[in-house]
mmCIF file of C-alpha atoms in Angstrom:
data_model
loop_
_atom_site.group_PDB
_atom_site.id
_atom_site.type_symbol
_atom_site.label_atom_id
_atom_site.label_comp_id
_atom_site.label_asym_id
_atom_site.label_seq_id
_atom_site.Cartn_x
_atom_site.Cartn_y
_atom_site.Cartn_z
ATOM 1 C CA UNK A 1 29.238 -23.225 -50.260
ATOM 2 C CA UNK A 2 28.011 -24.741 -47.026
ATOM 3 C CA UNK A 3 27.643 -21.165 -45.138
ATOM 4 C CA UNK A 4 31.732 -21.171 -45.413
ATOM 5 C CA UNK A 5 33.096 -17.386 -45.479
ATOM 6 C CA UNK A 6 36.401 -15.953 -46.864
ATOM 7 C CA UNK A 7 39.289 -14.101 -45.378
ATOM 8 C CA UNK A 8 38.184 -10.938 -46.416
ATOM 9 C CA UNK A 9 34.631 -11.163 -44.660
ATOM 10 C CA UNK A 10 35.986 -9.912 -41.267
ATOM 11 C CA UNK A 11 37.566 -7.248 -43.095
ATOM 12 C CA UNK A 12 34.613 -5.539 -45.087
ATOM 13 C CA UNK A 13 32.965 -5.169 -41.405
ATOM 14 C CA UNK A 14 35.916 -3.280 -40.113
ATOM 15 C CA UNK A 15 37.207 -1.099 -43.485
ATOM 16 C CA UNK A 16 33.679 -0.657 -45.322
ATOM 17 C CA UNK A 17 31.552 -0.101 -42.613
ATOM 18 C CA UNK A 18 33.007 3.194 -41.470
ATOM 19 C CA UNK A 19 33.613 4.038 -45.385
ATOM 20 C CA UNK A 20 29.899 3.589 -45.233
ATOM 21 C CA UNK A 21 29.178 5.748 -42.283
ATOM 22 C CA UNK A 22 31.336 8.489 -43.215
ATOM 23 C CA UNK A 23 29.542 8.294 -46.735
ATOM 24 C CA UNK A 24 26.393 9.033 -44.938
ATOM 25 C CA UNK A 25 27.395 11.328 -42.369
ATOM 26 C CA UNK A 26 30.470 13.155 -44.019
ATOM 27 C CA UNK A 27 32.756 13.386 -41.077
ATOM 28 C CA UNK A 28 35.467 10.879 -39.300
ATOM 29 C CA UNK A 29 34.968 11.975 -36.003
ATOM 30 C CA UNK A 30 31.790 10.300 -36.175
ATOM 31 C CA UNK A 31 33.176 7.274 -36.823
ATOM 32 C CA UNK A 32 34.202 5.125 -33.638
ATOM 33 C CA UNK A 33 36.350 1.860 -34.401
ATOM 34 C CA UNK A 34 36.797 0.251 -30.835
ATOM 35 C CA UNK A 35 40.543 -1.123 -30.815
ATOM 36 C CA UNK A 36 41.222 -4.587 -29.162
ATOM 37 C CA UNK A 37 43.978 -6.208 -27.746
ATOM 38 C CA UNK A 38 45.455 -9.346 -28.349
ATOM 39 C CA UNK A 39 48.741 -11.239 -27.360
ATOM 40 C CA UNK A 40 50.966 -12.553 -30.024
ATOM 41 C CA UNK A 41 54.169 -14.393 -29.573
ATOM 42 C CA UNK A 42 57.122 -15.781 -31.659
ATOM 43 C CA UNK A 43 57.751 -19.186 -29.846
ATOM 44 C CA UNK A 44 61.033 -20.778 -29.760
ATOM 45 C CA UNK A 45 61.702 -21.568 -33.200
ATOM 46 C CA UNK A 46 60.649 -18.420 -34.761
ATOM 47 C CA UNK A 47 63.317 -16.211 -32.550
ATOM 48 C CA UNK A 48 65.662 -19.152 -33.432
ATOM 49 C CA UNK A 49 65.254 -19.788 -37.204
ATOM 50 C CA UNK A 50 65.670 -15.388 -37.499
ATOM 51 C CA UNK A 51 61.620 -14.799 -38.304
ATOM 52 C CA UNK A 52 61.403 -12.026 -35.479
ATOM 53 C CA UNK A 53 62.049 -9.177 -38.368
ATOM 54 C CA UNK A 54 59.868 -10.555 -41.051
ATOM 55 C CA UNK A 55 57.215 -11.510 -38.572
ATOM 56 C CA UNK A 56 57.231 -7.916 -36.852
ATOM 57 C CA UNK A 57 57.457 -6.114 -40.457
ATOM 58 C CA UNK A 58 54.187 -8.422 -41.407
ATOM 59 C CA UNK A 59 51.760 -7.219 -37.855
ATOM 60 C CA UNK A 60 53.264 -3.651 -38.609
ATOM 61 C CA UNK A 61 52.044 -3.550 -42.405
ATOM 62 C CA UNK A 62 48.714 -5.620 -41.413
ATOM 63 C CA UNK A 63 47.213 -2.249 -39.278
ATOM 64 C CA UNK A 64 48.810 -4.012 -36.132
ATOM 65 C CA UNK A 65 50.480 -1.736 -33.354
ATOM 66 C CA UNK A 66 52.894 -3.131 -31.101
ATOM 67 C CA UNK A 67 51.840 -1.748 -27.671
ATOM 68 C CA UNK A 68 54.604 -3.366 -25.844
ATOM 69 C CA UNK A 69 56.911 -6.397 -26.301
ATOM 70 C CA UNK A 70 59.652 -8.275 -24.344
ATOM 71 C CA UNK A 71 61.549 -11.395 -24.505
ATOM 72 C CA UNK A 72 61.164 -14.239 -21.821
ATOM 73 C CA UNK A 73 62.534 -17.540 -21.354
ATOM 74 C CA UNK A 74 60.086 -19.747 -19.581
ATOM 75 C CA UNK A 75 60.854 -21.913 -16.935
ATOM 76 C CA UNK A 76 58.840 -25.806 -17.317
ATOM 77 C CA UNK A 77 56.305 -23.850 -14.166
ATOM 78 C CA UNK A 78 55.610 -20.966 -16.275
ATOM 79 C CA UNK A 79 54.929 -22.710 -19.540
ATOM 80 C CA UNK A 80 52.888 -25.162 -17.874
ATOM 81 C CA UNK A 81 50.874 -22.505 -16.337
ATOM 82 C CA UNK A 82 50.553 -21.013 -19.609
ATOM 83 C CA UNK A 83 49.256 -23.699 -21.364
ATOM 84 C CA UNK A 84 47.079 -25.155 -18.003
ATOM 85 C CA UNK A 85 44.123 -25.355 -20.657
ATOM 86 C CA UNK A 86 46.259 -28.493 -22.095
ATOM 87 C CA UNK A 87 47.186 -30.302 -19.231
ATOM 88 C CA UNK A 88 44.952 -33.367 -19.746
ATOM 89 C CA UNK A 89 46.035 -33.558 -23.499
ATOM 90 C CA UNK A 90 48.771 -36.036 -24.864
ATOM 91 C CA UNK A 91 50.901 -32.837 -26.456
ATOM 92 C CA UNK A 92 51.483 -31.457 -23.178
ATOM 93 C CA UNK A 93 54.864 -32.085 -21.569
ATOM 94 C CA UNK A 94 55.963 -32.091 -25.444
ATOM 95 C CA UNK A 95 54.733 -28.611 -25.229
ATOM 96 C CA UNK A 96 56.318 -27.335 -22.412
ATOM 97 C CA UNK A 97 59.305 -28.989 -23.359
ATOM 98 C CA UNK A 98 59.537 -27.078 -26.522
ATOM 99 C CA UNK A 99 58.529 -24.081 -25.172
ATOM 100 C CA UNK A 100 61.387 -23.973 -22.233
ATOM 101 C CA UNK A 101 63.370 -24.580 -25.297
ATOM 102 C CA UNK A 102 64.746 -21.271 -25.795
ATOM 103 C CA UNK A 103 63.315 -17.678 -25.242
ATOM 104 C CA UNK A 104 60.229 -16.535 -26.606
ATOM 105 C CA UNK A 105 58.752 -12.770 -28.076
ATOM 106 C CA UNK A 106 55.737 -11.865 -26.436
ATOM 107 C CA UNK A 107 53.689 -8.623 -27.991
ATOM 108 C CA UNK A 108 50.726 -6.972 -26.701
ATOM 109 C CA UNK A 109 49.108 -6.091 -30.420
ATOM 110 C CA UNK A 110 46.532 -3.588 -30.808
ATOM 111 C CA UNK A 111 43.884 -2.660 -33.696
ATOM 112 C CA UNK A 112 40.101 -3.044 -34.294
ATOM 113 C CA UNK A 113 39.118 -6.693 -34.174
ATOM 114 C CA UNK A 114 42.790 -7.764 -33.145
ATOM 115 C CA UNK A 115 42.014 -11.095 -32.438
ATOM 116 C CA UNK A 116 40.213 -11.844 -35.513
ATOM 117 C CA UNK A 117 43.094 -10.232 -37.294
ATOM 118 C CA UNK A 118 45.860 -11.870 -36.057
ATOM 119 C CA UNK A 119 44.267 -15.688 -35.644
ATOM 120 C CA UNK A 120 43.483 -14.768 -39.515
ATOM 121 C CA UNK A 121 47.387 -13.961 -40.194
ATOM 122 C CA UNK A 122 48.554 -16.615 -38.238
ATOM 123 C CA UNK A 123 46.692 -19.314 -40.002
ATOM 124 C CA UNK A 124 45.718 -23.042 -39.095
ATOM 125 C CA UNK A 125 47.548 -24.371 -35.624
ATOM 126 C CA UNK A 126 49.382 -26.985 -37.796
ATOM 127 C CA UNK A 127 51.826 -25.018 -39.581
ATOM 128 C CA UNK A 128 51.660 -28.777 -42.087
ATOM 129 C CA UNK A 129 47.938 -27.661 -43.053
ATOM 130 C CA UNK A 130 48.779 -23.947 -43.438
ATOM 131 C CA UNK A 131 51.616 -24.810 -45.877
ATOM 132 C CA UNK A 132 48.705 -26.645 -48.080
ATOM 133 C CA UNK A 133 46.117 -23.641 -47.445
ATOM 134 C CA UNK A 134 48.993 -20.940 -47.798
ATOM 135 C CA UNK A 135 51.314 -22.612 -50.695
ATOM 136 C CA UNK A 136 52.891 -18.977 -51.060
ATOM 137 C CA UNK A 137 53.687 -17.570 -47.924
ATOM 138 C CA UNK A 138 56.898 -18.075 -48.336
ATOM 139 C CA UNK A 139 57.052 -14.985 -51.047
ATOM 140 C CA UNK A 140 54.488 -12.534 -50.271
ATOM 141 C CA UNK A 141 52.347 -11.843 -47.108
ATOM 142 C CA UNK A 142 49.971 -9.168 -49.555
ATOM 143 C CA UNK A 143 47.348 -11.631 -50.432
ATOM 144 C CA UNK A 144 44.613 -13.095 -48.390
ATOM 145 C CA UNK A 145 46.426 -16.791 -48.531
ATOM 146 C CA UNK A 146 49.226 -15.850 -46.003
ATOM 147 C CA UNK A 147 50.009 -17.231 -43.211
ATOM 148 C CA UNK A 148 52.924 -17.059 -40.875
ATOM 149 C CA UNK A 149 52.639 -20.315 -39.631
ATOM 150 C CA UNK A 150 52.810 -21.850 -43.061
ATOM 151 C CA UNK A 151 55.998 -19.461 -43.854
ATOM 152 C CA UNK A 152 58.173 -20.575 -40.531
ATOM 153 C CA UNK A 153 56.242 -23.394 -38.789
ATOM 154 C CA UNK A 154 56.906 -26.548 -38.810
ATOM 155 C CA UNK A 155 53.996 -28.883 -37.250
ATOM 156 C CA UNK A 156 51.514 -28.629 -34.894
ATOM 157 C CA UNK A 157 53.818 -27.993 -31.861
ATOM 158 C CA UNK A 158 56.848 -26.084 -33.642
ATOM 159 C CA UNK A 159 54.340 -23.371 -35.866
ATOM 160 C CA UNK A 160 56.024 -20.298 -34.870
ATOM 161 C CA UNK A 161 53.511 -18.150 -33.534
ATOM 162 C CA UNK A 162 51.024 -18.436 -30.588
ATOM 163 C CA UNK A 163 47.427 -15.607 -30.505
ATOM 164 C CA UNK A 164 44.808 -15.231 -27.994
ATOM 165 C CA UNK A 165 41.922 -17.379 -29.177
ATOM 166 C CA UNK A 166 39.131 -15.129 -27.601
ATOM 167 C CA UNK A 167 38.892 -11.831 -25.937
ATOM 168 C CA UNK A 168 38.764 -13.599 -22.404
ATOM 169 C CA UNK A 169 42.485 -15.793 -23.425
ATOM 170 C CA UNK A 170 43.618 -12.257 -24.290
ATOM 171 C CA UNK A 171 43.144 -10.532 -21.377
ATOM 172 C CA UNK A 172 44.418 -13.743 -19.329
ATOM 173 C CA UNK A 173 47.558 -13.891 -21.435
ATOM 174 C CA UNK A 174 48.644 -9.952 -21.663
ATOM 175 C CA UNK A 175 47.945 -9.922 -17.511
ATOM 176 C CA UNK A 176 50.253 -13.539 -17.984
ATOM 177 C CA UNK A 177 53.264 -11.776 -19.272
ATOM 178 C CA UNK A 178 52.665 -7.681 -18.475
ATOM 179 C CA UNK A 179 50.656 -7.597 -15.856
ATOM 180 C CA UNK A 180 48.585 -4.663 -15.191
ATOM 181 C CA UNK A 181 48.820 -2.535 -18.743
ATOM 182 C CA UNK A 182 47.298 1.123 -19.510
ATOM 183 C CA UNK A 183 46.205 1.546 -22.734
ATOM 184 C CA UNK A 184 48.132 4.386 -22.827
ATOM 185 C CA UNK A 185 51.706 2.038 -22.674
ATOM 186 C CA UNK A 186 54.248 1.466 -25.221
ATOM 187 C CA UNK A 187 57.289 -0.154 -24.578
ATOM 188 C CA UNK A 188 59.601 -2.620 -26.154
ATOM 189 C CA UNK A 189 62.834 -4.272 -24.618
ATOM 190 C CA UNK A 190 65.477 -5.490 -26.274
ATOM 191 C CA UNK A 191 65.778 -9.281 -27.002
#
């Protein structure tokens, strides 16, 4: 198998490790799952093509909480400052483009390994690929071949859904959009 791991690998460290621990030790409160933070958002032509719902129901039922949220529409500055990590690339003023392109959904999620978690549910960056990786997401997000990107995206540019790529990207991108945020905070705005 060329060292190649499943879906469900980042998973039995999170759920069966503490099942483990409190197998041992025969209490919860001595079992300490460290929640992280990550920033997901619907791009343009998620909000557009009416995937907001779906895509909220599917972080809510995957263990996801959704600190805080609000909608933004991104001037060609702000989505160019965004996506500064891009600027040499060919994609980039395509990018900005399409992200000026209407308003966007930006969520701080929260959970243990967050990241992990939602690059997993998100799927490959070409929503083309994740359509041929993820043949069913279009009927059920209960399996481990899901992905959101292969259930709205499009391409490589129009695939929904943006998530931090590392916990230094997330806490760029939530102080980005939200500035400042307690851990304590929950607040959504309406779109």
């Amino acid at each position: 198998m060329g060292g190649a791991t499943s879906p469900a690998a980042p998973c039995l460290s999170v759920c069966l490790l503490p099942l483990l621990f409190l197998f041992l030790h025969g209490c919860w409160s001595c079992v300490a799952i460290e929640r992280e933070r990550t920033l997901a958002m619907i791009k343009p032509d998620g909000l557009s093509g009416n995937y907001t719902e779906r895509i909220k129901e599917v972080i809510l039922e995957s263990g996801f909480d959704i600190v805080k949220e609000t909608a933004v529409q991104l001037d060609a500055e702000r989505a160019s400052l965004f996506y500064a990590e891009h600027s040499g690339r060919s994609f980039f003023d395509s990018l900005v483009k399409y992200m000026t392109s209407g308003p966007v959904l930006v969520m701080i999620l929260e959970r243990p390994d967050a990241i992990l978690h939602w690059r997993v549910l998100i799927g490959p960056t070409d929503a083309r690929k994740a359509k041929t990786s993820h043949p069913n997401s279009h009927k059920s997000y209960a399996s481990f071949h899901f992905s959101i990107r292969a259930m709205c995206g499009v391409d490589s540019e129009k695939n929904c859904v943006h998530g931090s790529d590392s916990p230094q990207s997330a806490a760029r991108e939530i102080s980005f959009f939200f500035g400042d945020v307690r851990s304590d905070t929950v607040e959504h705005d309406e779109l």
